[in-house]
Coordinates of C-alpha atoms in Angstrom, one line a residue:
M1365 CA 159.3 -11.4 11.3
K1366 CA 157.3 -13.6 9.0
D1367 CA 157.3 -17.3 9.5
N1368 CA 159.8 -19.1 7.2
K1369 CA 157.1 -21.2 5.6
E1370 CA 155.2 -18.1 4.6
I1371 CA 158.2 -16.5 3.1
I1372 CA 158.9 -19.6 1.0
A1373 CA 155.3 -19.7 -0.1
L1374 CA 155.5 -16.1 -1.2
I1375 CA 158.7 -16.7 -3.1
S1376 CA 157.2 -19.6 -5.0
L1377 CA 154.6 -17.2 -6.4
L1378 CA 157.3 -14.9 -8.0
D1379 CA 157.0 -16.8 -11.3
D1380 CA 153.2 -16.3 -11.5
P1381 CA 152.3 -15.1 -15.0
D1382 CA 149.6 -12.8 -13.6
E1383 CA 151.4 -9.4 -13.2
F1384 CA 149.0 -8.3 -10.5
I1385 CA 149.8 -11.3 -8.3
Y1386 CA 153.6 -10.9 -9.1
N1387 CA 153.6 -7.3 -8.0
E1388 CA 151.6 -8.0 -4.8
V1389 CA 154.0 -10.8 -3.9
K1390 CA 157.0 -8.7 -4.8
N1391 CA 155.8 -5.8 -2.6
K1392 CA 155.1 -8.1 0.4
L1393 CA 158.6 -9.6 0.1
R1394 CA 160.2 -6.1 -0.2
S1395 CA 158.4 -5.0 2.9
L1396 CA 160.1 -7.8 4.9
G1397 CA 163.5 -6.4 4.1
D1398 CA 166.8 -8.3 4.1
E1399 CA 165.6 -11.3 6.1
T1400 CA 164.1 -12.7 2.9
I1401 CA 167.4 -12.6 0.9
P1402 CA 168.8 -16.0 2.1
F1403 CA 165.5 -17.6 1.1
L1404 CA 165.5 -15.8 -2.3
E1405 CA 169.1 -16.9 -2.9
E1406 CA 168.3 -20.5 -2.0
Y1407 CA 165.2 -20.5 -4.3
W1408 CA 167.2 -19.0 -7.1
E1409 CA 169.8 -21.9 -6.8
T1410 CA 167.2 -24.6 -6.9
N1411 CA 165.3 -23.2 -9.8
A1412 CA 168.0 -22.8 -12.4
M1413 CA 165.8 -23.8 -15.3
N1414 CA 163.1 -21.2 -14.6
H1415 CA 164.7 -18.1 -16.1
T1416 CA 161.7 -15.9 -15.4
S1417 CA 161.8 -16.7 -11.7
Q1418 CA 165.5 -16.3 -11.5
S1419 CA 165.4 -12.9 -13.2
R1420 CA 162.7 -11.7 -11.0
I1421 CA 164.5 -12.9 -7.9
E1422 CA 167.7 -11.1 -9.0
D1423 CA 165.9 -7.9 -9.4
L1424 CA 164.1 -8.3 -6.1
I1425 CA 167.3 -9.0 -4.2
Q1426 CA 169.0 -5.9 -5.7
E1427 CA 165.9 -3.7 -4.7
I1428 CA 165.9 -5.1 -1.1
Q1429 CA 169.7 -4.6 -0.8
F1430 CA 169.4 -1.0 -2.0
E1431 CA 166.4 -0.2 0.2
T1432 CA 168.1 -1.7 3.2
T1433 CA 171.4 0.0 2.6
F1434 CA 169.7 3.3 1.8
S1435 CA 167.6 3.2 5.0
N1436 CA 170.5 2.3 7.2
L1437 CA 172.8 4.9 5.7
Q1438 CA 170.1 7.5 6.3
K1439 CA 170.1 6.5 10.0
W1440 CA 174.0 6.5 10.1
L1441 CA 174.1 10.0 8.5
G1442 CA 171.7 11.2 11.1
S1443 CA 173.6 9.7 14.1
E1444 CA 175.8 11.8 16.3
T1445 CA 179.0 9.8 16.0
Q1446 CA 178.9 8.5 12.4
D1447 CA 181.1 5.6 13.5
L1448 CA 183.5 4.8 10.7
L1449 CA 183.4 1.0 11.0
R1450 CA 179.6 1.0 11.0
G1451 CA 179.6 3.2 7.9
A1452 CA 182.0 0.9 6.1
L1453 CA 180.1 -2.2 7.0
L1454 CA 176.8 -0.8 5.7
I1455 CA 178.4 -0.3 2.3
N1456 CA 180.0 -3.7 2.6
Q1457 CA 176.6 -5.3 3.3
F1458 CA 175.1 -3.9 0.1
Q1459 CA 177.3 -6.3 -1.8
Y1460 CA 177.3 -9.1 0.9
P1461 CA 173.9 -8.8 2.7
D1462 CA 174.5 -11.9 4.8
L1463 CA 178.0 -11.0 5.7
D1464 CA 179.2 -12.0 9.2
P1465 CA 181.3 -9.1 10.4
K1466 CA 183.0 -11.1 13.1
P1467 CA 186.1 -12.0 11.1
I1468 CA 186.6 -8.3 10.3
L1469 CA 186.2 -7.2 13.9
D1470 CA 188.4 -10.0 15.2
T1471 CA 191.2 -9.1 12.7
I1472 CA 191.0 -5.4 13.6
E1473 CA 191.2 -6.3 17.3
K1474 CA 194.3 -8.5 16.7
I1475 CA 196.1 -5.7 14.8
K1476 CA 195.1 -3.2 17.5
R1477 CA 196.3 -5.5 20.4
D1478 CA 199.6 -6.0 18.7
I1479 CA 200.2 -2.3 18.2
W1480 CA 199.1 -1.6 21.8
L1481 CA 201.7 -4.0 23.1
E1482 CA 204.5 -2.2 21.4
I1483 CA 203.7 1.5 22.0
N1484 CA 204.2 3.5 25.1
P1485 CA 204.1 7.2 26.2
N1486 CA 207.8 7.6 25.7
L1487 CA 207.7 7.1 21.9
T1488 CA 207.7 10.0 19.6
S1489 CA 205.0 10.4 16.9
F1490 CA 207.4 9.1 14.2
E1491 CA 208.3 6.1 16.4
I1492 CA 204.5 5.3 16.9
I1493 CA 203.9 5.4 13.1
K1494 CA 206.9 3.1 12.6
V1495 CA 205.4 0.6 15.0
V1496 CA 202.0 0.7 13.3
N1497 CA 203.5 0.3 9.9
K1498 CA 205.7 -2.6 11.0
I1499 CA 202.7 -4.5 12.4
L1500 CA 200.1 -3.7 9.7
F1501 CA 202.3 -4.1 6.7
D1502 CA 205.1 -6.4 7.8
E1503 CA 203.6 -8.7 10.4
F1504 CA 200.0 -8.8 9.1
G1505 CA 201.1 -8.5 5.4
Y1506 CA 198.7 -5.8 4.1
S1507 CA 199.7 -4.3 0.8
S1508 CA 198.4 -2.3 -2.1
N1509 CA 196.3 -3.9 -4.8
K1510 CA 198.1 -2.4 -7.8
K1511 CA 197.2 -5.2 -10.1
N1512 CA 193.4 -4.8 -9.7
Y1513 CA 193.4 -1.2 -8.5
H1514 CA 189.9 -0.3 -9.7
S1515 CA 188.3 -3.6 -8.7
P1516 CA 185.1 -3.1 -6.6
H1517 CA 186.4 -5.8 -4.3
S1518 CA 189.2 -3.6 -3.2
S1519 CA 186.6 -1.3 -1.5
F1520 CA 184.9 -3.9 0.6
L1521 CA 186.5 -4.6 4.1
N1522 CA 185.8 -8.3 4.1
N1523 CA 187.7 -8.8 0.8
V1524 CA 190.6 -6.6 2.0
I1525 CA 190.8 -8.4 5.3
E1526 CA 190.8 -11.8 3.5
S1527 CA 193.1 -11.0 0.7
K1528 CA 195.3 -8.4 2.6
K1529 CA 195.3 -6.2 -0.5
G1530 CA 193.4 -3.0 -0.9
N1531 CA 193.1 0.4 -2.5
P1532 CA 194.3 3.7 -0.9
L1533 CA 190.9 4.3 0.9
S1534 CA 190.3 0.8 2.2
L1535 CA 193.9 0.4 3.5
A1536 CA 193.5 3.9 5.1
I1537 CA 190.2 2.8 6.8
I1538 CA 191.8 -0.2 8.4
Y1539 CA 194.7 2.0 9.5
L1540 CA 192.2 4.4 11.0
L1541 CA 190.2 1.7 12.7
V1542 CA 193.2 0.3 14.6
T1543 CA 194.9 3.6 15.5
Q1544 CA 192.0 5.9 16.4
D1545 CA 190.7 3.2 18.8
L1546 CA 194.0 3.4 20.5
G1547 CA 193.6 7.1 20.9
L1548 CA 196.2 8.1 18.2
P1549 CA 195.5 11.4 16.5
I1550 CA 195.4 10.0 13.0
Y1551 CA 192.8 11.1 10.6
G1552 CA 191.9 10.8 6.9
V1553 CA 192.8 13.5 4.3
N1554 CA 190.5 13.7 1.3
L1555 CA 193.3 14.3 -1.3
P1556 CA 192.0 14.1 -4.9
S1557 CA 192.9 10.9 -6.7
H1558 CA 194.7 9.5 -3.7
F1559 CA 193.4 9.2 -0.2
V1560 CA 196.0 9.6 2.6
L1561 CA 196.3 10.1 6.4
C1562 CA 197.6 12.7 8.7
Y1563 CA 199.1 12.7 12.2
L1564 CA 198.0 15.7 14.1
D1565 CA 199.8 17.7 16.8
E1566 CA 198.7 15.9 20.0
Q1567 CA 198.5 19.1 21.9
N1568 CA 195.4 20.0 19.9
T1569 CA 193.5 16.8 20.1
N1570 CA 190.6 18.3 22.0
V1571 CA 189.9 20.7 19.2
H1572 CA 186.9 19.9 17.0
L1573 CA 187.8 18.3 13.7
D1574 CA 186.5 21.2 11.7
E1575 CA 188.9 23.5 13.4
F1576 CA 192.1 21.7 12.3
N1577 CA 194.1 22.9 9.4
S1578 CA 197.3 22.0 7.7
E1579 CA 199.4 23.8 10.4
D1580 CA 198.2 21.2 12.9
V1581 CA 199.5 18.3 10.9
L1582 CA 202.8 16.9 12.0
I1583 CA 203.2 14.5 9.1
Y1584 CA 201.2 12.8 6.3
I1585 CA 201.0 9.0 5.9
N1586 CA 200.5 7.0 2.7
P1587 CA 199.0 3.6 3.5
F1588 CA 199.0 2.6 -0.1
S1589 CA 202.8 2.8 0.0
R1590 CA 203.3 0.9 3.2
G1591 CA 202.8 3.9 5.4
T1592 CA 205.4 6.2 3.7
L1593 CA 205.7 9.5 5.4
F1594 CA 205.6 12.8 3.5
D1595 CA 205.0 16.5 4.0
K1596 CA 202.9 19.4 2.8
N1597 CA 205.4 20.2 0.0
E1598 CA 204.7 16.8 -1.6
I1599 CA 201.0 17.5 -1.6
D1600 CA 201.7 20.8 -3.3
S1601 CA 203.7 19.0 -6.0
F1602 CA 201.0 16.3 -6.4
L1603 CA 198.2 18.9 -6.9
S1604 CA 200.4 20.7 -9.3
Q1605 CA 200.7 17.6 -11.4
L1606 CA 196.9 17.3 -11.4
N1607 CA 196.5 20.9 -12.3
L1608 CA 194.5 21.6 -9.2
D1609 CA 194.4 24.6 -7.0
P1610 CA 195.7 23.9 -3.4
K1611 CA 192.4 24.0 -1.4
P1612 CA 192.6 23.8 2.4
E1613 CA 190.5 20.6 2.5
F1614 CA 193.3 18.8 0.5
Y1615 CA 195.6 19.3 3.5
S1616 CA 193.3 18.9 6.5
P1617 CA 191.6 16.0 8.3
C1618 CA 188.2 15.0 7.0
S1619 CA 185.2 13.6 8.7
N1620 CA 183.9 10.0 8.6
K1621 CA 181.0 11.1 6.4
E1622 CA 183.5 12.3 3.8
I1623 CA 185.4 9.0 4.0
I1624 CA 182.2 6.9 3.4
R1625 CA 181.1 9.3 0.7
R1626 CA 184.5 8.7 -1.0
M1627 CA 183.9 4.9 -0.6
V1628 CA 180.6 5.1 -2.4
N1629 CA 182.0 7.4 -5.1
N1630 CA 184.9 4.9 -5.7
L1631 CA 182.3 2.1 -6.1
V1632 CA 180.4 4.1 -8.7
F1633 CA 183.6 4.5 -10.7
S1634 CA 184.6 0.9 -10.2
Y1635 CA 181.2 -0.6 -11.2
E1636 CA 181.1 1.7 -14.3
K1637 CA 184.6 0.7 -15.3
M1638 CA 183.8 -3.0 -14.9
G1639 CA 180.6 -2.7 -16.9
Y1640 CA 178.2 -3.2 -14.0
S1641 CA 175.9 -0.4 -14.9
D1642 CA 173.1 -1.5 -12.8
K1643 CA 175.2 -1.5 -9.6
A1644 CA 176.8 1.8 -10.6
E1645 CA 173.3 3.3 -10.9
V1646 CA 172.3 2.0 -7.5
M1647 CA 175.5 3.4 -5.9
T1648 CA 174.9 6.8 -7.6
K1649 CA 171.5 6.9 -5.9
I1650 CA 173.2 6.1 -2.5
L1651 CA 175.8 8.8 -3.3
G1652 CA 172.9 11.3 -3.4
L1653 CA 172.3 10.8 0.3
F1654 CA 175.6 12.6 1.0
S1655 CA 174.8 15.8 -0.9

């Protein structure tokens, strides 16, 4: 880690008219990674009149954020577990590099604790889902963000935790984080145009995820509709409306890698729709990691 004074001294040279000096300083700051971002942001705020410096800082921050996210996601994809919370937070930190994850973790723990206090081995699968839905949607007040459905903010966990509104995928991720940690056999289903969940037959929970199919699913759950339950026939009807063939993966549990890939893909679409072409381009590059 560089001394803070040295980082500040380097940042002050970003407005140097000499392109060679500027590029040398820029590369040194990039090599230090995301520890420089708070200093860059502070310098940006205190030099509002220097448009050259501000523009260069904005570009540099985005480059550092991209390189940090890209590197961390490469490590995550190479990990054995591909932890869902870790993957979601890595995408979150692209937009919010100095984010403190503690409020997110604390909220998930509170929801999980309240569910744990109300479930027991005597409850049926349907009764357990009813408990989860009551606590998550009634007591904690989470709901669908229909008004700003395509907003990028609906994809980031910190925004969803704070606003209690999310899109189908972000609400499903919160649902998964609190239920899987309790040992409940609930998994994501990568349904086109609408991410949902499934509750698996508990007798087969030791089977590898890739070996499950639609016959192992007891019921499907729609977190975007307050945990509404539905069956395979409704997926058939939904796919028919979209003029899509009923592929096996539209009915079966998906991996954490597929969930985070979908999160990145959602952000590409959201940024494009909102006119943030630079961020859409960066997310498209990140999406390439999952191919």
